[in-house]
PDB file of C-alpha atoms in Angstrom:
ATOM      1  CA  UNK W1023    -139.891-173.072 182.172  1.00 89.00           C
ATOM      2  CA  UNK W1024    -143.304-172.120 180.308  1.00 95.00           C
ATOM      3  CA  UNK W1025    -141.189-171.476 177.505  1.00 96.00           C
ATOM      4  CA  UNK W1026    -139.684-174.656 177.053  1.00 94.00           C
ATOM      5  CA  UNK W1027    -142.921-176.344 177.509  1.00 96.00           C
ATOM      6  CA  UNK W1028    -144.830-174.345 175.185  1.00 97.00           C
ATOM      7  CA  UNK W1029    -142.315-174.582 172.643  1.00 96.00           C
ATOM      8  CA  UNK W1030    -143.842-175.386 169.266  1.00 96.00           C
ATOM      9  CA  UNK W1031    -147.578-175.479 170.709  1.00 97.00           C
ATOM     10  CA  UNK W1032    -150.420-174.447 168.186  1.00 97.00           C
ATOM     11  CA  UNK W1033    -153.818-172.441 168.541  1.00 98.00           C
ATOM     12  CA  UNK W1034    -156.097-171.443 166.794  1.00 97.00           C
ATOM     13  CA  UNK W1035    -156.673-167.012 166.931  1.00 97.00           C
ATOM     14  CA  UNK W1036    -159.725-167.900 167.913  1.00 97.00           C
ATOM     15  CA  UNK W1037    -158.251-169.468 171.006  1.00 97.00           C
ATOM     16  CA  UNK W1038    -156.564-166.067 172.391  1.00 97.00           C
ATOM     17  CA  UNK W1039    -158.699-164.504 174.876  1.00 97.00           C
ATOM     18  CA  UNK W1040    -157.770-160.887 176.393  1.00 97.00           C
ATOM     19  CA  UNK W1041    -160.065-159.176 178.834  1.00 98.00           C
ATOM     20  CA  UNK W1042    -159.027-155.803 179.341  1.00 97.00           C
ATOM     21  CA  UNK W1043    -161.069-155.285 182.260  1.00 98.00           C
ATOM     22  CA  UNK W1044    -160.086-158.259 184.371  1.00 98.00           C
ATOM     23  CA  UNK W1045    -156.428-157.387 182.881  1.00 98.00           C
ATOM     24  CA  UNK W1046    -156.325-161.287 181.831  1.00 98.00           C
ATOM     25  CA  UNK W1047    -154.731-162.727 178.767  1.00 98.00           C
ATOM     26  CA  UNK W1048    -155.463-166.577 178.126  1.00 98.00           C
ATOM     27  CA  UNK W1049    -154.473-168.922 175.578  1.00 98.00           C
ATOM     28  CA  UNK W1050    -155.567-172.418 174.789  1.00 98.00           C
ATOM     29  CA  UNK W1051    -152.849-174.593 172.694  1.00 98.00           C
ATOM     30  CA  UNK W1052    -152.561-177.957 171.800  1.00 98.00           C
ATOM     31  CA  UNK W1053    -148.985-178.182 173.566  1.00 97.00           C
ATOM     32  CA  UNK W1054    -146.266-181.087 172.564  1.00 97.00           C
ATOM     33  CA  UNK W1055    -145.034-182.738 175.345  1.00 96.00           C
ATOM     34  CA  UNK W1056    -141.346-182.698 175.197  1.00 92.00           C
ATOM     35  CA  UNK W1057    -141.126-184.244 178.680  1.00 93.00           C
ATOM     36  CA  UNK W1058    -142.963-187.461 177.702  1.00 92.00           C
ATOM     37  CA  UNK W1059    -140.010-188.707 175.658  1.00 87.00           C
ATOM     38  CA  UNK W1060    -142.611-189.924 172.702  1.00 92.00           C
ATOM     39  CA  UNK W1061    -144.640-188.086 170.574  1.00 95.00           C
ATOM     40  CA  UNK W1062    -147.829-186.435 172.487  1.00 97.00           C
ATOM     41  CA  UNK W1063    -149.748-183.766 172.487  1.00 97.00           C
ATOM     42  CA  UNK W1064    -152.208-182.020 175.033  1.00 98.00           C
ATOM     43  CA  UNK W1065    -154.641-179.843 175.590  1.00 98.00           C
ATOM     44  CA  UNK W1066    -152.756-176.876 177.723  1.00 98.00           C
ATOM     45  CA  UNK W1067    -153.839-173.566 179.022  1.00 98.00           C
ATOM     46  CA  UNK W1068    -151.620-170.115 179.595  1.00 98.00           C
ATOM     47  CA  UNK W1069    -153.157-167.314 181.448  1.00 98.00           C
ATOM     48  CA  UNK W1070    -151.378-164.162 182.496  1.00 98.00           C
ATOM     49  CA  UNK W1071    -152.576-162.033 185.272  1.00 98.00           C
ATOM     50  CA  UNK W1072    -151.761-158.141 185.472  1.00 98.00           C
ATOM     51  CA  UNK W1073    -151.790-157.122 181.457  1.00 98.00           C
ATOM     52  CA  UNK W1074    -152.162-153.628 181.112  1.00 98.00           C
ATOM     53  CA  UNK W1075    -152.105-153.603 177.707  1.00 98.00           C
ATOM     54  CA  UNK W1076    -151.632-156.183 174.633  1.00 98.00           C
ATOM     55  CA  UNK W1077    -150.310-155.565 171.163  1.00 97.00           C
ATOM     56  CA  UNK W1078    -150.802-157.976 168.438  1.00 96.00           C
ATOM     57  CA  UNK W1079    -148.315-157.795 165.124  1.00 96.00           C
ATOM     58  CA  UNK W1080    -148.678-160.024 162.039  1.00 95.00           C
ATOM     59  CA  UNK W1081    -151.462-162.361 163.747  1.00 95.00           C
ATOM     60  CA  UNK W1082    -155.107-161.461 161.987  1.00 88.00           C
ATOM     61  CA  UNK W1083    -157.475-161.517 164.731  1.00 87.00           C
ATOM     62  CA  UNK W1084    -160.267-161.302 161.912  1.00 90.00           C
ATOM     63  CA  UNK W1085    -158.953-164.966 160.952  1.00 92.00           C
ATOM     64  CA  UNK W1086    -160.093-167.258 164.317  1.00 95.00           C
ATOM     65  CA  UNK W1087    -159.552-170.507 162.779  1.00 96.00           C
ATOM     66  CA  UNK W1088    -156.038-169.396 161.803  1.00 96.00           C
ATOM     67  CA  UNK W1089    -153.334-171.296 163.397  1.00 96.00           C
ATOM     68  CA  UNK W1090    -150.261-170.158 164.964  1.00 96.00           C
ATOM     69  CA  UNK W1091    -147.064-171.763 166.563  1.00 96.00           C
ATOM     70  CA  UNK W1092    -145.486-170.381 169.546  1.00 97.00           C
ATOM     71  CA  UNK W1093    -141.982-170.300 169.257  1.00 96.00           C
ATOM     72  CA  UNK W1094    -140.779-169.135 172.399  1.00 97.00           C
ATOM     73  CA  UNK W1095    -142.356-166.330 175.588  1.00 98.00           C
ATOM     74  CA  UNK W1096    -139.205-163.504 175.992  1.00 97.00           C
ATOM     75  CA  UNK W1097    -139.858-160.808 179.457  1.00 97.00           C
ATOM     76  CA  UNK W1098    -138.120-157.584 178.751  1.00 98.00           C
ATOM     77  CA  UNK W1099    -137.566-155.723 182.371  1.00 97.00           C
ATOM     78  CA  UNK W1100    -139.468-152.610 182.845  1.00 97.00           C
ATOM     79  CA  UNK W1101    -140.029-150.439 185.922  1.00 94.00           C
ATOM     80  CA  UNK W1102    -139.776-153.341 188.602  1.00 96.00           C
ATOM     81  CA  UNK W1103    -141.216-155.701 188.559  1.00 97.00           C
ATOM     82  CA  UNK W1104    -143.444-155.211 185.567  1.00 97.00           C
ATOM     83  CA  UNK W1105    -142.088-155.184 182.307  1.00 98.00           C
ATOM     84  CA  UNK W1106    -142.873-156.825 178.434  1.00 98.00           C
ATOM     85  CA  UNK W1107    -143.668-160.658 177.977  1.00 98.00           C
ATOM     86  CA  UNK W1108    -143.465-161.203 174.365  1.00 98.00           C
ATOM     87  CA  UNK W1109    -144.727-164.475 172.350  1.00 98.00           C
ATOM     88  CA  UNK W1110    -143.082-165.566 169.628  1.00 98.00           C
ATOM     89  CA  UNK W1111    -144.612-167.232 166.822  1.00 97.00           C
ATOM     90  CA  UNK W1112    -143.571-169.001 163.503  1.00 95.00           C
ATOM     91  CA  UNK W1113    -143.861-166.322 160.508  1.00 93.00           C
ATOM     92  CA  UNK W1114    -142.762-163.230 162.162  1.00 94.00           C
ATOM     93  CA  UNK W1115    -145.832-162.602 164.354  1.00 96.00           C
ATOM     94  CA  UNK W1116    -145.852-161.647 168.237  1.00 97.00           C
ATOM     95  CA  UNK W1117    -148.193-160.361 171.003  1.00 98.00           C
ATOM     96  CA  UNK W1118    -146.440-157.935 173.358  1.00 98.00           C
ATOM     97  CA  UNK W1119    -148.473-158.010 176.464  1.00 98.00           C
ATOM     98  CA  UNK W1120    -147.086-155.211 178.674  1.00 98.00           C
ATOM     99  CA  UNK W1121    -147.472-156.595 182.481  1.00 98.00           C
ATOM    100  CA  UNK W1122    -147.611-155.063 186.157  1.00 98.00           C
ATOM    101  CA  UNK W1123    -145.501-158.428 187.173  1.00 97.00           C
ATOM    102  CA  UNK W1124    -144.826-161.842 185.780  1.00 95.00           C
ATOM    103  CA  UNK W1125    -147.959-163.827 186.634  1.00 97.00           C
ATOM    104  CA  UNK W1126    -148.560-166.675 184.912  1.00 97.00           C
ATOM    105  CA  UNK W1127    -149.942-170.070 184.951  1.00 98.00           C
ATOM    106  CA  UNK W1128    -150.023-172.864 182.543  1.00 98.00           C
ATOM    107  CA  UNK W1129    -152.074-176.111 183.105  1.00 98.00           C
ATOM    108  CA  UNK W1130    -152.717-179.557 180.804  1.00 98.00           C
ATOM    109  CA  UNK W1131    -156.452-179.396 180.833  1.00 97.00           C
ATOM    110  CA  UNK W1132    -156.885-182.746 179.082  1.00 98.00           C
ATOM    111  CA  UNK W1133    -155.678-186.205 178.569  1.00 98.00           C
ATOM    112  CA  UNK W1134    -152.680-186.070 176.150  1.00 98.00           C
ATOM    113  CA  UNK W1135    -152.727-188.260 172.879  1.00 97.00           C
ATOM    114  CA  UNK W1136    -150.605-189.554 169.931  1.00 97.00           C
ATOM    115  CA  UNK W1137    -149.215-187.306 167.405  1.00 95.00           C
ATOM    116  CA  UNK W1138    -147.680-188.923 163.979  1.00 93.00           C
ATOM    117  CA  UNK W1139    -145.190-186.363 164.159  1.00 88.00           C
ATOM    118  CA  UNK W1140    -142.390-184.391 165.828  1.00 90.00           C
ATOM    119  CA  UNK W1141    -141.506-180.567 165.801  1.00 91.00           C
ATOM    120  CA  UNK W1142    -138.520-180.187 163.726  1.00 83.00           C
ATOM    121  CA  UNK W1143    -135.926-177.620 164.338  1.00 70.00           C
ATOM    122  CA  UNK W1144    -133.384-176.799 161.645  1.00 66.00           C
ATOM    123  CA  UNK W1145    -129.738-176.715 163.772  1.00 51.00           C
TER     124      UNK W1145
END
């Protein structure tokens, strides 16, 4: 489900946060809404609880106003129940974020707005 919804949302680097300490990853995107039927977007937040560890390929954390495009958030089973959540982005680049469990929550955190365009997906 926070897949689907997060499909083609942008941040900036800037906007990925991970606290090692508090084991807490969190991401602010401007998320589409696919579920409003028109174009939107909206200010959305992912956190994950329980990261042990995150690993960042192809995504320059020396570049904060870079943007990225999550494509899509994979789990790979490890040693129940923790395991790898991976995200996806356009151009190849991913954070792993190895996890004790899945625990994640994603909330709009602001009124959406208008967007001239669409996500496009070739078929």
């Amino acid at each position: 489900m926070i897949s689907a919804a997060l499909q083609d949302a942008i941040a900036k680097v800037g906007d990925i946060s991970y606290e090692a300490k508090a084991r807490r990853l969190t991401i602010a995107f401007n998320r589409f809404r696919w579920e409003a039927g028109s174009r939107q977007r909206v200010r959305s937040a992912l956190q994950v609880g329980g990261v042990l560890a995150l690993q960042a390929r192809k995504i320059r954390r020396d570049r904060r106003d870079a943007v990225v495009e999550l494509l899509a958030i994979g789990f790979e089973p490890g040693e129940p129940p923790g395991g790898v959540l991976t995200l996806s982005f356009a151009g190849g680049g991913d954070l792993r974020a190895d996890v004790e469990c899945i625990d994640a929550v994603l909330a709009d955190v602001s009124e959406p707005w208008p967007t001239p365009r669409a996500p496009a997906h070739e078929a």
